[in-house]
Amino acid sequence: MSLPPEKASELKQLIHQQLSKMDVHGRIREILAETIREELAPDQQQLSTEDLIKALKRRGIIDDVMKELNFVTDNVDQELPSSPKQPVCFTDRQSTLLKKTNIDPTRRYLYLQVLGGKAFLEHLQEPEPLPGQACSTFTLCLHFRNQRFRSKPVPCACEPDFHDGFLLEVHRENLGDGTRMADSTTMLSISDPIHMVLIKTDIFAETTLVASYFLEWRSVLGSENGVTSLTVELMGVGTESKVSVGILNIKLEMYPPLNQTLSQEVVNTQLALERQKTAEKERLFLVYAKQWWREYLQIRPSHNSRLVKIFAQDENGINRPVCSYVKPLRAGRLLDTPRQAARFVNVLGYERAPVIGGGGKQEQWCTLLAFLCRNKGDCEDHANLLCSLLLGYGLEAFVCVGTKAKGVPHAWVMTCGTDGTVTFWDSLTGHRYLHKPINPDEPPAAEQPKPLYPYRTIGCVFNHQTFLGNCQPSDSVESCVFDLNDESKWKPMSEEAVKSVCAPGATTSLPPFPPLCASTIDASVTSNEIEMQLRLLVSEHRKDLGLTTVWEDQLSYLLSPALASYEFERTTSISAGNEEFQDAIRRAVPDGHTFKGFPIHFVYRNARRAFATCLRSPFCEEIICCRGDQVRLAVRVRVFTYPESACAVWIMFACKYRSVL
């Protein structure tokens, strides 16, 4: 087998690295010197290569090297263990040794390969990035039957160099009897699509949703040998959902190979029947929703101006019932409490859907995968995720649609306790508010509860099973009574009608909910990196002002408990540990000295951006630009990680100096 020159040099480099790692050269020199002393006859001038190899073999050097160099063949049959393991994503084609994956031979797999992209015309003029140069990248995220994958980032280009493989397990959720391989007919009944989301990340780590596509994979069941190649055209999102953004070349392959493939006609018939069934269910629900809306308007003509949202457009511009955006979601061991879940949703970034030109807010409710992969979204995306998580914790939770001050549309979450307590959860800030309604019939002198929440009106509430329109005389939140079983106050939709289009598996057009992924961020390493960068930025800033900078590591360390306490309070609404922090600072600051500290919180990890924001605060600038006698500066960074690589970044700047009157 001949290797191309670049591969041969790569292999030589690998072997050289391995030999250096084992210090083989040093050991060879020792053996050579020893052999010359012991075995070289006086009349011999030099040792032959054969003599040297015999000496190396005798001392076990060659055996040691061969043990260290593992050669992995491309034969899949040799990589089949007896125990089933999690599917593995092949993403690094520059890896020098083939990655091994554990494959359960009793299960079916779909091997999806992305073999490059083309016609990403927005990047037609983009220059080729130089080695080591920061550039914008594309990342492809996939979800299929509770499995999630992410490609390696590739530079944005007209023809992005995607070359990734993903091993998707098809045989899940007790298909068959667990001992019998799922056949073509069984797999034809699996209507779950492969959801593909393309994310663009710029040089400042800002993410943009480029495309969201649902791949129908079952065409491979009717292909010869269970292998097929597809060309997938990706469309834009939001206002650009009818515009092509690029094309991906995809290859699908069933493993193990199918014993019997279906005819393409059978596959096409099944898909057509599913589409027909879905369309009929959606048509019937639309007819019912129109009738419900007519009845709702007949109660009171002013209901026409209330925010009663029955349908919402997703990122692909498709109208879907709002109840389909919510589903009980369990976070496994990634989040322990409902309040921790609220904190997680709160640290995901907030960004309104982009709109071209004026005309107010562009509506776009994202599917959960698109929201999680982008790591930011609008208030509706946050509310839908928080409601789903609270439902997963067994609470009776609803998404509320209404307005804030100045009539700005807003969405938040409400939970109803078994004792009648109504709690509002703001998914953007993480704040919780108890709701106590004002009685409008009370005399003016009577004391009324003063609402602390920012919400003004409420039009409807919904979750995965229920939709209720507010039909009380006033839609003001402060006077609203949340007795959801009282049909004179809340007009319900038929639960059967909601389930017909929103229950899991009810229609093939519903995007399946992905599981949450654990964070890939190392909190300690990231905290140190940001702290070092901030120290450098502060030193440079003070140098420009003609000031010297002296850091005090001990003072920096003493700031840690305060940052931990702030995050604990954000999560639990309980303040703890402040006394110890204050006592430690008093001990660290000598008599006659002044201490100043400034904590600030971010949900991104860009040190330069955070520093620029800090300088805009007069309190923080006063600390960073502190002048005086015996000035000592301190900065402490603490990164708290959450699922989906979301994070809360706490920074505290501090200084102490001798007070001079």
XYZ file of C-alpha atoms in Angstrom:
661
model
C 0.000 0.000 0.000
C 1.517 3.342 -1.052
C 0.977 6.493 0.972
C 0.766 10.018 -0.457
C 3.858 12.122 0.409
C 2.020 14.287 2.979
C 0.684 11.209 4.800
C 4.132 9.563 4.747
C 5.751 12.648 6.311
C 2.907 12.824 8.857
C 3.520 9.162 9.790
C 7.286 9.771 10.110
C 6.613 12.735 12.386
C 4.319 10.599 14.565
C 6.924 7.856 14.930
C 9.587 10.452 15.711
C 7.359 11.979 18.442
C 6.733 8.555 19.952
C 10.437 7.684 19.958
C 11.290 11.032 21.580
C 8.568 10.484 24.185
C 10.109 7.099 25.132
C 13.668 8.537 24.977
C 14.584 5.720 22.597
C 17.505 7.696 21.136
C 19.154 8.030 24.562
C 18.702 4.339 25.287
C 20.175 3.399 21.885
C 23.244 5.578 22.556
C 23.777 3.867 25.925
C 23.485 0.388 24.405
C 25.785 1.375 21.516
C 28.491 2.576 23.935
C 28.057 -0.535 26.078
C 28.235 -2.849 23.036
C 31.372 -1.148 21.718
C 33.061 -1.577 25.116
C 32.020 -5.190 25.629
C 31.795 -6.758 22.170
C 34.072 -4.872 19.785
C 37.209 -6.886 19.159
C 40.499 -4.932 19.106
C 41.034 -5.720 15.429
C 37.462 -4.535 14.469
C 37.046 -0.922 13.440
C 33.205 -0.699 13.452
C 29.976 -2.515 14.297
C 27.639 -3.609 11.533
C 23.911 -2.620 11.531
C 23.002 -6.292 12.129
C 25.176 -6.380 15.284
C 23.474 -3.259 16.636
C 19.930 -4.579 15.920
C 20.813 -7.878 17.672
C 21.988 -5.898 20.726
C 18.756 -3.803 20.740
C 16.583 -6.938 20.446
C 18.505 -8.629 23.239
C 17.800 -5.746 25.612
C 14.073 -5.530 24.625
C 14.199 -2.029 23.100
C 12.493 -3.021 19.832
C 9.742 -4.922 21.694
C 9.058 -1.845 23.850
C 8.709 0.390 20.787
C 6.348 -2.025 19.011
C 4.130 -2.218 22.115
C 3.833 1.574 22.195
C 2.955 1.910 18.492
C -0.630 0.622 18.101
C -1.742 0.004 14.554
C -5.508 0.198 14.087
C -6.993 -1.317 10.965
C -10.008 0.009 9.130
C -11.906 -3.250 9.602
C -15.142 -2.514 11.462
C -15.677 -6.166 12.348
C -12.696 -5.979 14.702
C -14.293 -3.104 16.605
C -17.493 -4.766 17.745
C -17.559 -5.334 21.516
C -20.207 -7.402 23.228
C -21.564 -4.610 25.405
C -23.649 -1.744 23.958
C -22.111 1.713 24.336
C -23.152 5.277 23.607
C -22.905 6.310 19.938
C -19.708 8.127 19.082
C -19.330 11.115 16.787
C -16.415 10.984 14.350
C -15.376 14.595 13.927
C -11.595 14.808 13.671
C -10.399 13.660 10.291
C -6.933 14.991 11.049
C -6.617 12.460 13.845
C -3.617 10.329 13.033
C -5.000 7.075 14.393
C -8.510 5.895 13.628
C -10.827 6.463 16.561
C -12.323 3.283 17.952
C -16.041 3.226 18.691
C -18.019 0.651 20.595
C -20.813 -0.707 18.444
C -23.497 -3.057 19.691
C -23.886 -5.707 16.956
C -27.557 -6.275 17.910
C -28.562 -2.711 17.037
C -29.053 -0.713 13.875
C -26.974 2.379 13.130
C -27.244 5.096 10.539
C -23.879 6.510 9.534
C -24.354 10.074 8.319
C -21.421 11.714 6.555
C -21.268 15.392 5.636
C -18.994 15.583 2.599
C -18.536 19.295 2.087
C -20.731 22.247 1.277
C -21.151 24.584 -1.660
C -23.017 27.698 -2.837
C -22.761 29.547 0.485
C -22.800 32.700 -1.627
C -22.781 35.131 1.293
C -19.148 34.094 1.805
C -18.157 34.238 -1.869
C -15.720 37.123 -1.356
C -14.322 35.811 1.933
C -10.509 35.486 1.733
C -8.791 32.234 2.673
C -7.818 32.509 6.380
C -4.090 32.427 7.089
C -2.793 29.673 9.414
C -3.453 30.660 13.011
C -5.612 33.630 12.000
C -8.966 34.008 13.800
C -11.913 33.712 11.425
C -15.659 33.122 11.466
C -16.638 29.442 11.542
C -19.581 27.181 10.729
C -20.656 24.425 13.135
C -23.264 21.802 12.297
C -25.396 20.501 15.200
C -27.547 17.361 14.905
C -30.290 15.773 16.982
C -31.812 12.353 16.350
C -33.821 10.230 18.792
C -32.351 11.683 21.995
C -28.790 11.773 20.601
C -26.936 15.003 19.946
C -23.834 15.640 17.848
C -21.696 18.608 16.903
C -19.247 18.888 14.012
C -15.830 20.443 14.328
C -15.859 24.159 13.382
C -14.813 24.920 9.794
C -13.905 28.363 8.392
C -16.798 30.164 6.701
C -16.369 29.971 2.940
C -18.376 29.669 -0.248
C -17.499 25.951 -0.169
C -17.037 25.144 3.558
C -14.817 22.122 4.175
C -17.251 19.946 6.144
C -15.927 16.397 6.443
C -17.580 14.781 9.433
C -19.231 11.483 10.222
C -21.926 10.838 12.834
C -22.991 7.375 14.001
C -26.700 7.572 14.872
C -28.355 4.725 16.713
C -31.746 3.932 15.160
C -32.655 0.941 17.345
C -33.763 2.754 20.519
C -36.691 2.875 22.922
C -37.263 -0.911 22.915
C -37.925 -1.264 19.216
C -38.364 -4.963 18.623
C -37.730 -7.338 21.511
C -34.161 -6.202 22.225
C -32.603 -9.383 20.846
C -33.880 -9.132 17.289
C -32.345 -6.680 14.845
C -34.773 -3.964 13.719
C -35.665 -4.697 10.101
C -36.523 -2.286 7.294
C -40.265 -2.401 7.996
C -39.780 -1.541 11.667
C -37.497 1.357 10.815
C -39.929 2.655 8.212
C -42.364 3.348 11.062
C -39.825 5.632 12.815
C -40.942 9.076 11.722
C -38.374 11.078 13.736
C -36.353 13.285 11.365
C -32.707 14.249 11.823
C -32.760 17.882 12.913
C -29.741 19.766 11.561
C -28.888 23.276 12.759
C -26.110 25.357 11.205
C -24.504 27.950 13.494
C -22.063 30.688 12.514
C -19.597 31.892 15.170
C -17.725 35.133 14.512
C -14.254 36.096 15.783
C -15.826 37.637 18.912
C -17.567 34.310 19.747
C -20.990 35.755 18.836
C -23.301 33.088 17.383
C -25.846 33.406 14.584
C -28.468 30.888 13.495
C -27.878 30.295 9.773
C -30.230 27.411 8.965
C -32.479 24.790 10.534
C -33.317 21.694 8.479
C -35.253 18.477 9.104
C -33.663 15.625 7.154
C -35.925 12.749 6.150
C -33.496 9.822 6.354
C -35.782 6.893 5.485
C -35.037 7.105 1.750
C -31.941 5.006 2.596
C -34.255 2.060 3.397
C -35.164 1.822 -0.288
C -31.639 2.323 -1.607
C -29.448 -0.408 -3.002
C -27.114 -1.824 -0.312
C -28.588 0.599 2.227
C -26.398 3.470 0.982
C -27.593 6.747 -0.521
C -26.206 10.202 -1.250
C -28.273 13.368 -0.862
C -27.928 17.021 -1.738
C -29.557 19.132 0.968
C -30.458 22.751 0.253
C -30.420 24.812 3.447
C -32.814 27.754 3.633
C -32.352 30.844 5.785
C -34.274 31.645 8.956
C -36.895 34.224 9.915
C -37.485 36.770 7.159
C -35.009 34.865 4.943
C -36.715 31.474 5.266
C -37.417 31.390 1.512
C -33.800 32.212 0.570
C -31.191 29.499 0.010
C -28.053 29.892 2.142
C -26.091 26.907 0.854
C -25.978 23.219 -0.049
C -24.605 20.248 1.905
C -23.551 16.938 0.361
C -24.653 14.102 2.619
C -24.141 10.346 2.474
C -26.321 7.951 4.485
C -25.396 4.340 5.179
C -27.132 1.685 7.285
C -24.966 -0.504 9.499
C -25.095 -3.480 9.628
C -26.107 -3.558 5.948
C -29.787 -4.326 5.374
C -30.572 -7.948 4.517
C -33.625 -6.835 2.622
C -34.225 -3.322 1.281
C -37.689 -1.954 0.632
C -38.782 -0.733 -2.757
C -38.585 3.025 -3.156
C -42.309 2.992 -3.954
C -43.141 1.519 -0.513
C -40.988 4.162 1.227
C -42.539 7.006 -0.783
C -46.062 5.704 -0.078
C -45.395 5.581 3.677
C -44.019 9.145 3.681
C -46.966 10.392 1.610
C -49.467 8.740 4.009
C -47.761 10.363 7.005
C -47.822 13.788 5.350
C -51.486 13.339 4.460
C -52.386 12.297 8.014
C -50.471 15.237 9.497
C -52.054 17.715 7.080
C -55.540 16.450 7.972
C -54.903 16.779 11.731
C -53.522 20.284 11.262
C -56.488 21.266 9.088
C -58.999 20.028 11.681
C -57.171 21.882 14.461
C -57.170 25.089 12.393
C -60.937 24.765 11.843
C -61.413 24.249 15.602
C -59.111 27.184 16.490
C -61.070 29.525 14.196
C -64.329 28.463 15.839
C -62.827 28.920 19.330
C -61.594 32.412 18.396
C -65.047 33.427 17.090
C -66.620 32.307 20.368
C -63.942 34.169 22.343
C -64.649 37.436 20.469
C -68.394 37.066 21.084
C -67.818 37.224 24.867
C -66.501 40.796 24.618
C -65.511 42.778 21.473
C -62.481 44.241 23.304
C -60.951 40.714 23.344
C -59.782 41.423 19.801
C -56.942 43.583 21.177
C -55.736 41.020 23.743
C -52.568 39.021 23.189
C -54.167 35.615 22.690
C -51.539 33.684 20.785
C -52.704 30.362 19.350
C -50.068 29.960 16.613
C -46.453 31.151 16.378
C -43.903 31.045 13.564
C -40.733 29.040 14.082
C -37.312 29.888 12.617
C -38.359 28.363 9.265
C -41.441 30.581 9.018
C -43.826 27.671 9.715
C -46.910 28.380 11.837
C -47.245 25.905 14.694
C -49.590 25.774 17.706
C -47.891 27.455 20.690
C -48.550 24.352 22.839
C -46.111 22.400 20.637
C -43.200 24.583 21.853
C -43.545 23.213 25.397
C -43.035 19.687 26.710
C -41.971 18.249 30.119
C -38.171 18.220 29.944
C -35.990 16.381 32.449
C -32.461 17.683 32.936
C -31.116 14.410 34.348
C -28.299 15.192 36.787
C -27.347 18.452 35.092
C -29.749 20.622 37.136
C -30.900 19.759 40.641
C -33.732 22.164 41.450
C -36.375 24.271 39.686
C -34.585 27.429 40.857
C -31.308 26.188 39.422
C -33.166 25.526 36.170
C -34.436 29.129 36.241
C -30.868 30.351 36.731
C -29.681 28.237 33.782
C -32.353 29.713 31.482
C -31.514 33.199 32.777
C -27.801 32.924 31.825
C -28.638 31.921 28.250
C -28.237 35.059 26.148
C -31.144 37.334 25.244
C -31.451 38.544 21.663
C -34.515 39.719 19.803
C -35.119 38.175 16.407
C -33.312 40.264 13.764
C -35.542 42.380 11.529
C -34.638 44.068 8.238
C -35.807 47.674 8.246
C -38.373 49.174 10.604
C -41.883 48.056 11.426
C -41.513 46.785 14.970
C -40.606 43.400 16.349
C -40.020 40.399 14.086
C -41.691 37.336 15.539
C -39.675 34.133 15.665
C -40.165 31.346 18.199
C -37.210 28.985 17.843
C -37.286 25.207 18.102
C -35.454 24.070 21.229
C -32.396 22.707 19.371
C -31.884 25.988 17.490
C -32.189 27.955 20.760
C -29.742 25.736 22.656
C -27.151 25.557 19.869
C -27.179 29.325 19.390
C -27.084 29.799 23.189
C -29.389 32.813 22.975
C -32.911 33.727 21.950
C -35.943 35.944 22.525
C -38.091 36.070 25.681
C -40.514 33.472 24.239
C -37.665 30.978 23.730
C -36.544 31.442 27.343
C -40.109 31.117 28.664
C -40.815 27.942 26.659
C -37.604 26.283 27.918
C -38.180 27.293 31.551
C -41.797 26.094 31.449
C -40.648 22.761 29.969
C -38.047 22.313 32.736
C -40.527 23.229 35.511
C -43.041 20.736 34.066
C -40.243 18.163 34.161
C -39.856 18.873 37.903
C -43.540 18.024 38.414
C -44.826 21.599 38.809
C -48.011 22.913 37.214
C -46.379 25.445 34.923
C -47.696 27.648 32.129
C -46.246 30.159 29.691
C -47.974 33.542 30.017
C -48.287 35.864 27.009
C -48.954 39.525 27.684
C -47.255 42.905 27.912
C -44.804 44.807 30.083
C -44.657 48.575 30.582
C -45.435 50.725 27.504
C -47.331 47.812 25.946
C -44.192 45.863 24.967
C -45.156 42.214 24.241
C -43.563 39.793 26.687
C -43.663 36.142 27.771
C -42.990 34.748 31.239
C -43.768 31.606 33.248
C -46.354 30.984 35.953
C -46.623 28.090 38.418
C -49.758 27.250 40.406
C -49.220 25.597 43.808
C -51.580 23.014 45.334
C -52.496 25.649 47.966
C -53.548 28.157 45.312
C -50.277 30.132 45.377
C -49.488 31.735 42.029
C -45.808 32.474 41.306
C -44.444 34.339 38.301
C -40.959 33.366 37.039
C -39.170 35.839 34.791
C -37.125 33.690 32.442
C -34.825 36.560 31.414
C -33.834 37.772 34.885
C -34.444 34.667 37.033
C -36.603 36.704 39.446
C -39.675 35.177 41.099
C -42.772 37.103 42.165
C -45.777 36.054 44.243
C -49.065 37.181 42.718
C -51.777 38.579 44.977
C -54.681 40.004 42.962
C -56.103 43.445 43.656
C -59.836 43.542 44.254
C -61.203 46.395 42.075
C -64.468 46.430 44.056
C -62.739 47.367 47.319
C -63.201 50.975 48.531
C -60.326 53.337 47.636
C -59.208 53.578 51.272
C -58.722 49.819 51.573
C -55.114 48.645 51.546
C -54.271 46.676 48.411
C -51.203 44.501 47.697
C -48.595 46.375 45.683
C -47.320 44.293 42.752
C -43.541 44.055 42.377
C -43.569 42.354 38.968
C -43.120 44.315 35.704
C -46.057 42.706 33.861
C -49.071 44.819 32.854
C -51.531 42.708 30.855
C -52.051 38.995 30.183
C -53.904 37.556 27.192
C -53.463 33.789 27.498
C -51.623 30.978 29.292
C -50.634 27.604 27.874
C -48.551 24.479 28.362
C -48.187 21.199 26.470
C -51.778 20.098 27.214
C -53.747 23.246 27.978
C -54.561 26.541 26.281
C -56.621 29.184 28.123
C -57.706 32.629 26.927
C -58.220 35.364 29.521
C -61.881 36.407 29.403
C -62.042 38.473 32.619
C -63.394 42.036 32.281
C -59.871 43.447 32.570
C -56.702 41.882 31.236
C -54.610 43.750 33.817
C -52.288 41.271 35.575
C -52.621 42.921 38.996
C -56.414 42.375 39.089
C -56.334 38.983 37.338
C -57.626 35.921 39.202
C -55.797 32.727 38.226
C -58.539 30.221 38.967
C -57.891 28.347 35.741
C -60.779 25.939 36.267
C -63.313 28.803 36.253
C -64.512 28.986 32.639
C -66.124 32.379 33.277
C -62.595 33.773 33.775
C -60.531 31.557 31.467
C -61.885 30.130 28.210
C -60.228 26.738 27.623
C -59.462 24.985 24.377
C -60.415 21.338 24.143
C -57.562 19.245 25.568
C -58.296 16.594 22.964
C -57.884 19.155 20.178
C -54.556 20.331 21.644
C -53.299 16.752 22.032
C -54.264 15.899 18.446
C -51.491 18.173 17.125
C -49.165 18.734 20.116
C -48.829 15.354 21.867
C -45.507 13.527 21.203
C -45.825 11.570 17.958
C -49.206 13.139 17.120
C -47.899 14.553 13.846
C -44.686 14.075 11.884
C -44.222 17.861 11.613
C -43.465 18.242 15.354
C -39.736 18.675 16.047
C -38.656 16.211 18.767
C -37.245 17.771 21.957
C -33.481 17.265 22.372
C -31.879 16.384 25.731
C -29.678 18.933 27.489
C -25.902 18.493 27.152
C -23.357 18.897 29.935
C -21.029 21.887 29.828
C -17.719 21.483 28.020
C -16.189 24.490 29.818
C -13.557 23.942 32.512
C -14.616 26.527 35.108
C -11.211 26.800 36.828
C -9.176 27.114 33.632
C -11.597 29.652 32.122
C -11.676 31.699 35.338
C -7.860 31.861 35.364
C -7.656 32.815 31.686
C -10.148 35.686 32.010
C -8.462 36.883 35.213
C -5.020 36.981 33.569
C -6.414 38.855 30.570
C -8.124 41.396 32.846
C -4.896 41.949 34.818
C -3.105 42.698 31.563
C -5.859 45.074 30.393
C -5.888 46.933 33.729
C -2.085 47.263 33.742
C -2.084 48.622 30.168
C -4.920 51.042 30.981
C -3.107 52.382 34.059
C 0.166 52.614 32.138
C -1.565 54.867 29.586
C -2.602 57.094 32.512
C 0.973 57.194 33.817
C 0.183 54.955 36.806
C 2.054 51.915 38.066
C 0.188 48.718 38.960
C 0.920 46.492 41.942
C -1.262 43.380 42.309
C -1.900 41.716 45.650
C -2.652 38.016 45.138
C -3.888 37.442 48.690
C -6.466 40.214 48.400
C -7.603 38.759 45.058
C -8.074 35.353 46.673
C -10.153 36.852 49.505
C -12.706 38.074 46.954
C -13.664 34.475 45.970
C -16.221 33.867 48.778
C -18.109 37.025 47.801
C -18.447 35.890 44.164
C -19.627 32.424 45.247
C -22.145 34.072 47.588
C -23.518 36.308 44.812
C -24.127 33.328 42.512
C -25.698 31.306 45.343
C -28.055 34.196 46.040
C -29.006 34.470 42.348
C -29.857 30.772 42.288
C -31.624 30.351 45.637
C -32.655 33.905 46.658
C -30.801 33.207 49.938
C -27.844 35.339 51.029
C -25.054 33.438 52.809
C -21.397 33.847 53.746
C -21.268 37.651 53.732
C -20.119 37.913 57.378
C -16.986 35.802 56.793
C -16.078 37.828 53.690
C -16.384 41.149 55.520
C -14.335 39.861 58.464
C -11.547 38.633 56.145
C -11.409 42.001 54.341
C -11.229 43.920 57.643
C -8.240 41.789 58.650
C -6.536 42.241 55.271
C -6.867 46.045 55.184
C -4.534 47.788 57.697
C -5.626 50.713 59.866
C -5.576 53.975 57.975
C -6.218 52.229 54.643
C -9.368 52.297 52.515
C -10.873 49.273 50.680
C -13.130 49.546 47.636
C -14.714 46.663 45.737
C -16.942 46.436 42.649
C -18.651 43.157 41.612
C -20.229 42.771 38.169
C -21.902 39.889 36.358
C -21.783 38.773 32.695
C -23.081 35.808 30.694
C -20.204 35.824 28.178
C -16.478 35.046 28.451
C -14.962 37.849 26.380
C -12.526 39.623 28.757
C -11.977 42.697 26.561
C -15.707 43.253 26.126
C -16.267 42.828 29.880
C -13.473 45.298 30.670
C -14.942 47.915 28.324
C -18.322 47.514 30.056
C -16.722 47.839 33.509
C -15.008 51.101 32.546
C -18.399 52.606 31.761
C -19.277 52.344 35.462
C -17.906 55.342 37.436
C -17.506 53.136 40.553
C -15.415 50.566 38.693
C -13.368 53.185 36.857
C -12.574 54.805 40.215
C -11.069 51.492 41.412
C -9.174 50.678 38.200
C -7.755 54.224 37.950
C -7.119 54.543 41.697
C -4.393 57.063 42.685
C -2.863 57.359 46.126
C -0.275 56.060 48.533
C 0.485 52.307 48.726
C -2.189 51.416 46.139
C -2.717 47.657 45.817
C -5.084 46.258 43.186
C -6.955 42.970 43.085
C -9.247 41.241 40.597
C -11.017 37.919 40.929
C -12.985 36.041 38.287
C -15.281 33.119 38.984
C -17.013 31.250 36.162
C -20.047 29.130 37.092
C -20.905 26.606 34.383
C -24.358 25.362 33.409
C -25.621 22.884 30.786
C -25.162 23.724 27.097
C -21.889 25.522 27.975
C -23.871 28.463 29.331
C -22.057 30.262 32.110
C -22.381 32.997 34.692
C -19.180 35.062 34.921
C -18.661 37.074 38.113
C -15.835 39.626 38.207
C -14.791 41.705 41.187
C -12.303 44.562 41.004
C -10.915 45.857 44.305
C -8.235 48.177 45.628
C -6.830 49.243 48.964
C -4.792 52.365 49.572
C -3.563 54.528 52.388
C -5.923 57.376 53.126
C -4.106 60.703 52.978
C -6.006 63.795 54.162
